[in-house]
GROMACS .gro file of C-alpha atoms in nm:
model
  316
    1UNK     CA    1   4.955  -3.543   3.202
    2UNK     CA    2   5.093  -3.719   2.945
    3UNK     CA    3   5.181  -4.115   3.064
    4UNK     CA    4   5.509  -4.222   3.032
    5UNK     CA    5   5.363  -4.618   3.023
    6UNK     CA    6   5.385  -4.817   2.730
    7UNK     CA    7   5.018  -4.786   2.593
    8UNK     CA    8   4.867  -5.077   2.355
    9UNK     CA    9   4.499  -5.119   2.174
   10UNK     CA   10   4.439  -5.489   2.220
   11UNK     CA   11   4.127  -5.700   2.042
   12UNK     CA   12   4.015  -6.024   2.168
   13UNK     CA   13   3.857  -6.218   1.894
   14UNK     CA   14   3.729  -6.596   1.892
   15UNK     CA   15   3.486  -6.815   1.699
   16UNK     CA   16   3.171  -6.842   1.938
   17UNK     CA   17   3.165  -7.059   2.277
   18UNK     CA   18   3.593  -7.065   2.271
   19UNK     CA   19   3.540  -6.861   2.576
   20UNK     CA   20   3.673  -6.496   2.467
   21UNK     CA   21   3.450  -6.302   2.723
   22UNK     CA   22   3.601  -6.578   2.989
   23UNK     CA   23   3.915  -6.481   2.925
   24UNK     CA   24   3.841  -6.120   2.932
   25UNK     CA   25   3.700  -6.128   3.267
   26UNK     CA   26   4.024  -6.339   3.358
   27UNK     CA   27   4.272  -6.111   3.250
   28UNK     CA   28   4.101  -5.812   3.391
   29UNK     CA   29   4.014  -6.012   3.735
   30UNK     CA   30   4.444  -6.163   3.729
   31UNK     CA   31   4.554  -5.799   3.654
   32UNK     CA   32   4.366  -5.703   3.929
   33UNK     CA   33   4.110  -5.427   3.754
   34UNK     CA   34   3.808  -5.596   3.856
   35UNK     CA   35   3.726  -5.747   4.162
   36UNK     CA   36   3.520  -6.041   4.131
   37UNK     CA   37   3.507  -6.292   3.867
   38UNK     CA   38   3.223  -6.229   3.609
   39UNK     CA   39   3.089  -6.517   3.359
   40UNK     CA   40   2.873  -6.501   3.094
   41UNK     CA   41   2.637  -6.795   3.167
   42UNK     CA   42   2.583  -6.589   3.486
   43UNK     CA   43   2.465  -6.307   3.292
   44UNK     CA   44   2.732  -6.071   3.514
   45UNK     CA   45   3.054  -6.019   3.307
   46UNK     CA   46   3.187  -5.691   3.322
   47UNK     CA   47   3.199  -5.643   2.930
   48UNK     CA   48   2.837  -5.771   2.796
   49UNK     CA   49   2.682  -5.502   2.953
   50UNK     CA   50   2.399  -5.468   2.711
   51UNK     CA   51   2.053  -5.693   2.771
   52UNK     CA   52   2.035  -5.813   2.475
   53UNK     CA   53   2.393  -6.009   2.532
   54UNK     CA   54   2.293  -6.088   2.896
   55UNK     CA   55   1.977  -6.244   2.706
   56UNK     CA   56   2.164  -6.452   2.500
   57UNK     CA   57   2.457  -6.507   2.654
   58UNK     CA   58   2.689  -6.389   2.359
   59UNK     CA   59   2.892  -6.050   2.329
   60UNK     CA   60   2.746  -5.830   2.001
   61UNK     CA   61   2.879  -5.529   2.057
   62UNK     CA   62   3.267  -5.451   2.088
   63UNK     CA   63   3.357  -5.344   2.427
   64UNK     CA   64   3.645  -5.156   2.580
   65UNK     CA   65   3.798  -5.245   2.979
   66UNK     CA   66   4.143  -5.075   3.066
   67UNK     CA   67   4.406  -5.292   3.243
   68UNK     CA   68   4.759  -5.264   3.339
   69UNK     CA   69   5.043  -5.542   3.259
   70UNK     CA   70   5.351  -5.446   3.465
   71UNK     CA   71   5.517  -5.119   3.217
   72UNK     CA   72   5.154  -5.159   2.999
   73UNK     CA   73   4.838  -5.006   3.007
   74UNK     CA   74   4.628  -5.221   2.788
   75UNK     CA   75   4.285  -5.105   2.630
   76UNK     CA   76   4.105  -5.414   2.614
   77UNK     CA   77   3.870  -5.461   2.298
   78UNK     CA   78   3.601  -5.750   2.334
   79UNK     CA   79   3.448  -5.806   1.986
   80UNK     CA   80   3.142  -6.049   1.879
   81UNK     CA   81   3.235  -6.372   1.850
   82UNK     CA   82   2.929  -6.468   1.610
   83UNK     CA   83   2.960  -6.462   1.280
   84UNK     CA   84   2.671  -6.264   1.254
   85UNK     CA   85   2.816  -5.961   1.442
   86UNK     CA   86   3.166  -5.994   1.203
   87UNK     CA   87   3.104  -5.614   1.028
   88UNK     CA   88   3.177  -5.502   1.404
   89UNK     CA   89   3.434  -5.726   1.472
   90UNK     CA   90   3.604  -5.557   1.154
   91UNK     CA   91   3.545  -5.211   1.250
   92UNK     CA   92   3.713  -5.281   1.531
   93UNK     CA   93   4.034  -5.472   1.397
   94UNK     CA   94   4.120  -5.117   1.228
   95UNK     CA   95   4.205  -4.974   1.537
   96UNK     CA   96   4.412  -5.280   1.693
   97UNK     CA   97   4.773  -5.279   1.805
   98UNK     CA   98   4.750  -5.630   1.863
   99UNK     CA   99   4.460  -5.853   1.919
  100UNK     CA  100   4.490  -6.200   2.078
  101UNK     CA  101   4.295  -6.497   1.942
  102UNK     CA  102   4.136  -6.765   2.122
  103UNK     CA  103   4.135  -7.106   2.050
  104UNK     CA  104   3.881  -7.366   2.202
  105UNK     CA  105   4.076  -7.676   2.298
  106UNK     CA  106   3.846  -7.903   2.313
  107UNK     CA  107   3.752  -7.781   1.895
  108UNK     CA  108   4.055  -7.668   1.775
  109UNK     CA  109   4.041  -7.415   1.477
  110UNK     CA  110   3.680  -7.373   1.313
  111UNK     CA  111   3.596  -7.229   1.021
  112UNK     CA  112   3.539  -6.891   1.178
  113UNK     CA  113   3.872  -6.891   1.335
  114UNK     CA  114   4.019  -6.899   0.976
  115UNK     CA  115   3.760  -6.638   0.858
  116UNK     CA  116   3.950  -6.424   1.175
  117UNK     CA  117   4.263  -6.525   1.069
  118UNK     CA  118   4.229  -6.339   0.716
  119UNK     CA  119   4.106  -6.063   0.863
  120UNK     CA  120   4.369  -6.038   1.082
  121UNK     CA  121   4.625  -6.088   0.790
  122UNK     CA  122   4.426  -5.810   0.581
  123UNK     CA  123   4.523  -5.546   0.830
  124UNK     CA  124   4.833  -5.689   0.962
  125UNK     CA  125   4.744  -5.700   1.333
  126UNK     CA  126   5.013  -5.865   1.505
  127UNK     CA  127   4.863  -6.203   1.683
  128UNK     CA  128   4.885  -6.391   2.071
  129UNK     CA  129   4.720  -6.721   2.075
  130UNK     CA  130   4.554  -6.872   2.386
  131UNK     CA  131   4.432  -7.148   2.360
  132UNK     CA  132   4.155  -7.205   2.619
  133UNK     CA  133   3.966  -7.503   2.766
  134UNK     CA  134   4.260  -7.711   2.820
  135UNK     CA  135   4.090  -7.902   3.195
  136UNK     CA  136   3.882  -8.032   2.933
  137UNK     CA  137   3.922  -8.367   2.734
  138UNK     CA  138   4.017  -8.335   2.359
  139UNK     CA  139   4.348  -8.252   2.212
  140UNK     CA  140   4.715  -8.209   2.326
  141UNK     CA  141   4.879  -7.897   2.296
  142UNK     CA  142   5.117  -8.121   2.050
  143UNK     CA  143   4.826  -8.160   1.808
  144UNK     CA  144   4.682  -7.806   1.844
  145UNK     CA  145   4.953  -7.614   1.786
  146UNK     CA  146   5.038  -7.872   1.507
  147UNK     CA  147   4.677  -7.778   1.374
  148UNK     CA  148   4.724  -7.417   1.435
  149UNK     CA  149   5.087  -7.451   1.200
  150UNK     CA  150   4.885  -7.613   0.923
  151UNK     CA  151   4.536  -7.457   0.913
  152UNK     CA  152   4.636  -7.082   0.984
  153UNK     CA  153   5.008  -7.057   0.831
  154UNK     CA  154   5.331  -7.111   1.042
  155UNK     CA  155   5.484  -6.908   1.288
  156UNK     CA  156   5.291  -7.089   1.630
  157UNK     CA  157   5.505  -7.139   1.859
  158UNK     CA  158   5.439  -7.258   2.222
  159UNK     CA  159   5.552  -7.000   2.488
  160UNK     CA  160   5.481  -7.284   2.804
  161UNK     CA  161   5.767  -7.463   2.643
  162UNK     CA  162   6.125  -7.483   2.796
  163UNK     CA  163   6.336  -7.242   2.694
  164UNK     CA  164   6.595  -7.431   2.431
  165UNK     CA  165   6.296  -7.588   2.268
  166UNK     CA  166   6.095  -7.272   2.196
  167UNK     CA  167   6.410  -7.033   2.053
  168UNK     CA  168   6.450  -7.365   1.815
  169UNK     CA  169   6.104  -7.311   1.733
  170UNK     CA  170   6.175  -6.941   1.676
  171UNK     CA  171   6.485  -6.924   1.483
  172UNK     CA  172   6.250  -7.138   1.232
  173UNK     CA  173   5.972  -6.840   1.174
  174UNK     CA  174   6.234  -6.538   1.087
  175UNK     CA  175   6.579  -6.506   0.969
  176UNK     CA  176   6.643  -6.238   1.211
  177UNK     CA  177   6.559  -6.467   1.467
  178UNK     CA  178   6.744  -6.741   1.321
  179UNK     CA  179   7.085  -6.539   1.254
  180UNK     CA  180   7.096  -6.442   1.592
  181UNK     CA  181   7.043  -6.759   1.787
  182UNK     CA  182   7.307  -6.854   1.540
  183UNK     CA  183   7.532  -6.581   1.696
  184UNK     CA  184   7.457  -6.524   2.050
  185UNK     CA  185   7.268  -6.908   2.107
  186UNK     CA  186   7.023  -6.770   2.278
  187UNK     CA  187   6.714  -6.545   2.209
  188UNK     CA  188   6.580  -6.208   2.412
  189UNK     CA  189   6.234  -6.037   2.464
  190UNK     CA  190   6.391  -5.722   2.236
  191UNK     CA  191   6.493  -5.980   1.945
  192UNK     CA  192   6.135  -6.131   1.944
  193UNK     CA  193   5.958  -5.814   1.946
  194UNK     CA  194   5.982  -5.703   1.633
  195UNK     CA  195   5.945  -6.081   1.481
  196UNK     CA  196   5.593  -6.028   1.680
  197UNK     CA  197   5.537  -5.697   1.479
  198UNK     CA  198   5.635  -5.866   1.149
  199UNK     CA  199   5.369  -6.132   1.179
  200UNK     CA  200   5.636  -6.411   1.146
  201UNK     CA  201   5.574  -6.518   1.540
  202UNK     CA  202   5.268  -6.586   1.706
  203UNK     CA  203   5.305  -6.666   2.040
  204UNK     CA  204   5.112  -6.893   2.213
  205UNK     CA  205   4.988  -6.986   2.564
  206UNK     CA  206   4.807  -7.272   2.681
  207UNK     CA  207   4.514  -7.262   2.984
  208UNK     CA  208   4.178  -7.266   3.134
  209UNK     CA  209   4.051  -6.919   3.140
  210UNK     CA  210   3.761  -7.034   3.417
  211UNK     CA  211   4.011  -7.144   3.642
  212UNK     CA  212   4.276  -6.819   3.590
  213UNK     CA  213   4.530  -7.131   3.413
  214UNK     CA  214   4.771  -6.997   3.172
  215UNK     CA  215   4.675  -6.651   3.247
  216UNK     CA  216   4.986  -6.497   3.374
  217UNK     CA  217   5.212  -6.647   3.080
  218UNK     CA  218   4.996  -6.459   2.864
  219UNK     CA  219   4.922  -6.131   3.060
  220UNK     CA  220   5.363  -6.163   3.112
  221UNK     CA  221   5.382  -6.206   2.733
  222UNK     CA  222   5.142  -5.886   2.669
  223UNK     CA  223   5.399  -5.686   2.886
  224UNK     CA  224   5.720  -5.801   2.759
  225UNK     CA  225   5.642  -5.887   2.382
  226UNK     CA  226   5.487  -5.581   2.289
  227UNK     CA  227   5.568  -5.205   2.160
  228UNK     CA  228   5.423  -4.879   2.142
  229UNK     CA  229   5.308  -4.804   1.760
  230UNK     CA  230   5.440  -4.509   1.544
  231UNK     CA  231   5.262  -4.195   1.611
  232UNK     CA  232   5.196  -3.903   1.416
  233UNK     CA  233   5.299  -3.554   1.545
  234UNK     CA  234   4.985  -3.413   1.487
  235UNK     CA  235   4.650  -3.452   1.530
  236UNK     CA  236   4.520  -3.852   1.396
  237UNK     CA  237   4.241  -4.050   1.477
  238UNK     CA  238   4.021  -4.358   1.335
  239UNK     CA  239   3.698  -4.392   1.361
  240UNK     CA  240   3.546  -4.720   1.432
  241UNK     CA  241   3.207  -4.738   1.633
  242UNK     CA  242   2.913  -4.504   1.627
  243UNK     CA  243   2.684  -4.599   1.907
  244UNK     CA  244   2.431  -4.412   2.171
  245UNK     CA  245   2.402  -4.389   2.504
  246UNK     CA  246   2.088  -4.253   2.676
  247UNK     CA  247   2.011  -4.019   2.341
  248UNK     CA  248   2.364  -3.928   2.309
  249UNK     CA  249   2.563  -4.025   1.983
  250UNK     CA  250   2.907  -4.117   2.040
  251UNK     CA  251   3.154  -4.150   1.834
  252UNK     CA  252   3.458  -4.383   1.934
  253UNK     CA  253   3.748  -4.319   1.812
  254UNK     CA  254   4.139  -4.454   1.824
  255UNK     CA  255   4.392  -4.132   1.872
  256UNK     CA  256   4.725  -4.210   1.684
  257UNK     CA  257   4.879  -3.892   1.693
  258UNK     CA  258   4.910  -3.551   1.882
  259UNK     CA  259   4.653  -3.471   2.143
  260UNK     CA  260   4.223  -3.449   2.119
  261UNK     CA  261   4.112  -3.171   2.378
  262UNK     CA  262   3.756  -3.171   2.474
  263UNK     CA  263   3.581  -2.885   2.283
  264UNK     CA  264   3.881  -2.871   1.995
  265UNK     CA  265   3.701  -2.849   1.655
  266UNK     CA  266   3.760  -3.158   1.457
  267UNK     CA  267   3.850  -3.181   1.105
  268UNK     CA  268   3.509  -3.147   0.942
  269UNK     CA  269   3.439  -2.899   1.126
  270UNK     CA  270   3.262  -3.057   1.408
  271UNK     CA  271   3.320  -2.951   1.788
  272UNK     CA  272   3.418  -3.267   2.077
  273UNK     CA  273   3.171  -3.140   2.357
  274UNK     CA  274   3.297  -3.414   2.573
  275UNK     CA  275   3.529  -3.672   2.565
  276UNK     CA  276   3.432  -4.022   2.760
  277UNK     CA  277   3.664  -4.283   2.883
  278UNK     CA  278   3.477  -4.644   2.914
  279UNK     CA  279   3.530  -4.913   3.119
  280UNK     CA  280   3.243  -5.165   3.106
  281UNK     CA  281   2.928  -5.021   3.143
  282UNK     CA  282   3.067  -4.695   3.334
  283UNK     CA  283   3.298  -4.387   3.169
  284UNK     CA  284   3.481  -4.093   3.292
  285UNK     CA  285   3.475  -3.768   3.151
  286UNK     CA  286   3.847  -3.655   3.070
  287UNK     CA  287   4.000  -3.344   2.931
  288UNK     CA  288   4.262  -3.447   2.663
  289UNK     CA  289   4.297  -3.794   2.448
  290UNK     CA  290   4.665  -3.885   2.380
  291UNK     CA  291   4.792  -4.158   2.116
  292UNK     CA  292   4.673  -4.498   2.197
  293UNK     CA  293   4.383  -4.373   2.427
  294UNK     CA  294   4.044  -4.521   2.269
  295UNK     CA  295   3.744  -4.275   2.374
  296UNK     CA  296   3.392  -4.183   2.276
  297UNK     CA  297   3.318  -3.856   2.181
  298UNK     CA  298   3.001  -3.679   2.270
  299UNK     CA  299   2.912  -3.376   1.998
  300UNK     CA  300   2.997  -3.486   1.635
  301UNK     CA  301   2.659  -3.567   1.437
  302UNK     CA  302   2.848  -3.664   1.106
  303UNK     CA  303   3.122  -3.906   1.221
  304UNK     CA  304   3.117  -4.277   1.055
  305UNK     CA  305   3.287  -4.599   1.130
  306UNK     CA  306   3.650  -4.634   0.918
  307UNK     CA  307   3.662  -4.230   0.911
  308UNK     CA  308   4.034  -4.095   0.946
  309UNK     CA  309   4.062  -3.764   1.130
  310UNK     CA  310   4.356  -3.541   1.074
  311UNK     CA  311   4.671  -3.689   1.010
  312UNK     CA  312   4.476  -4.050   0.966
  313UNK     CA  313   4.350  -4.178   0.606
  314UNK     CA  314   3.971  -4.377   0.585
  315UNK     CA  315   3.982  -4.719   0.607
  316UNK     CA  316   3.974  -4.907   0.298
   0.00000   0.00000   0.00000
């Protein structure tokens, strides 16, 4: 049955060591989806499932965990953090609604944050900012988001602020904003929303993902600052991840438009034997994929990362 939930594709991406599989864990653990708190130096965090990354200690391989914020059921992207995993961080950013981007406090914006950034621009994902690491010393959230303003482009603004300082801050990043702070002197969720989707705000939160600070600003924001993407009547769907899972090729794919049934043919020709839904390590079989559902297909032999299906185009 379809859900009548607002439903969002959401990518967490972070220069290495900022603490993005942290603040997964966090956000699944404060939304109450998981249980106990996993970390990564533990080698037990729900989303680097494979050996290799419990080796290491580093996430290679985007993930996918499914949480509920309030009205919003959030599919939950972890991507590699190293730069030497950044073709599947890319992949991944095709399929995004929105992604949020981590910030280390204690290091401010790296050189791999701004190689994010551009990506981000390139396919106009619209951007949260948490900055993590705060209990730690280094610099004030004056300075960072100062830093953010000048290294990334403008639009930061600090959500933790009081309310009269951060609609100033607003009405600064977009006229629509501005024109009706102007008019009504104050600003609401449904007037920032689509100053979010226009890429001229960026919110921001400020926190300690190991110790659950800042977390429900940001989950809060996720609910409230966010909107369900066009759809296409019919059938759509990107490609972004081929992968394999005990000898079985799966091919995950965003829907953005009608409905996938297990065993329709797909455009190509190809039938969908089965149709998984991940969450961490484990997946349930369903029998229909909606728009906004991310799942893993079982059957096609042909499929490719950045393929469109149906109503969708291929990536560029």
């Amino acid at each position: 049955m379809e859900t009548t939930q607002k439903q969002i594709v959401l990518g967490i991406l972070a220069h290495v060591d900022s603490g993005k599989t942290t603040l997964s864990e966090a956000m699944l653990y404060r939304a109450g989806a998981i249980r106990k708190l996993g970390r990564v130096d533990h080698g037990d965090a729900f989303l680097d499932t494979d050996s290799l990354e419990k080796a290491r200690g580093i996430t290679i391989f985007s993930k996918q965990a499914l949480l509920t914020a309030g009205n919003t059921a959030i599919t939950l992207l972890d991507t590699p953090g190293h730069v030497d995993f950044s073709t599947e961080t890319e992949r991944t950013l095709q399929v995004l609604d929105y992604a949020v981007l981590v910030v280390s406090g204690t290091d401010g914006v790296q050189s791999h944050t701004e190689t994010l950034w551009r990506l981000l621009r390139r396919y106009h994902v619209p951007t949260f900012v948490f900055v993590n690491k705060m209990d730690l010393p280094g610099m004030t959230r004056e300075q960072l988001l100062s830093q953010l303003n000048h290294r990334l482009g403008e639009g930061f603004v600090d959500f933790g602020a009081e309310p009269a300082a951060r609609n100033e801050a607003l009405a600064l990043c977009d006229e629509q904003l501005m024109e009706k702070m102007l008019d009504a002197g104050t600003l609401t969720d449904a007037d920032i929303i689509p100053a979010v989707a226009r890429r001229h705000v960026f919110p921001c939160w400020f926190g300690a993902a190991l110790r659950l600070d800042g977390l429900d600003g940001l989950l809060r924001g996720l609910q409230t600052l966010t909107r369900t993407p066009p759809q296409w009547p019919e059938f759509g769907a990107r490609v972004f991840k081929i992968s394999e899972d005990a000898g079985t090729r799966l091919t995950w794919l965003k829907v953005t438009g009608g409905v996938l049934h297990v065993k329709d043919v797909l455009p190509g020709g190809e039938k969908a034997d089965a149709l998984r839904l991940y969450n961490g390590g484990k997946f349930r079989l369903v029998s229909e994929a909606f728009p906004g559902m991310v799942v893993a297909v079982a059957g096609p032999a042909a499929t490719r990362p950045g393929q469109g299906l149906g109503a969708e185009s291929d990536a560029e």
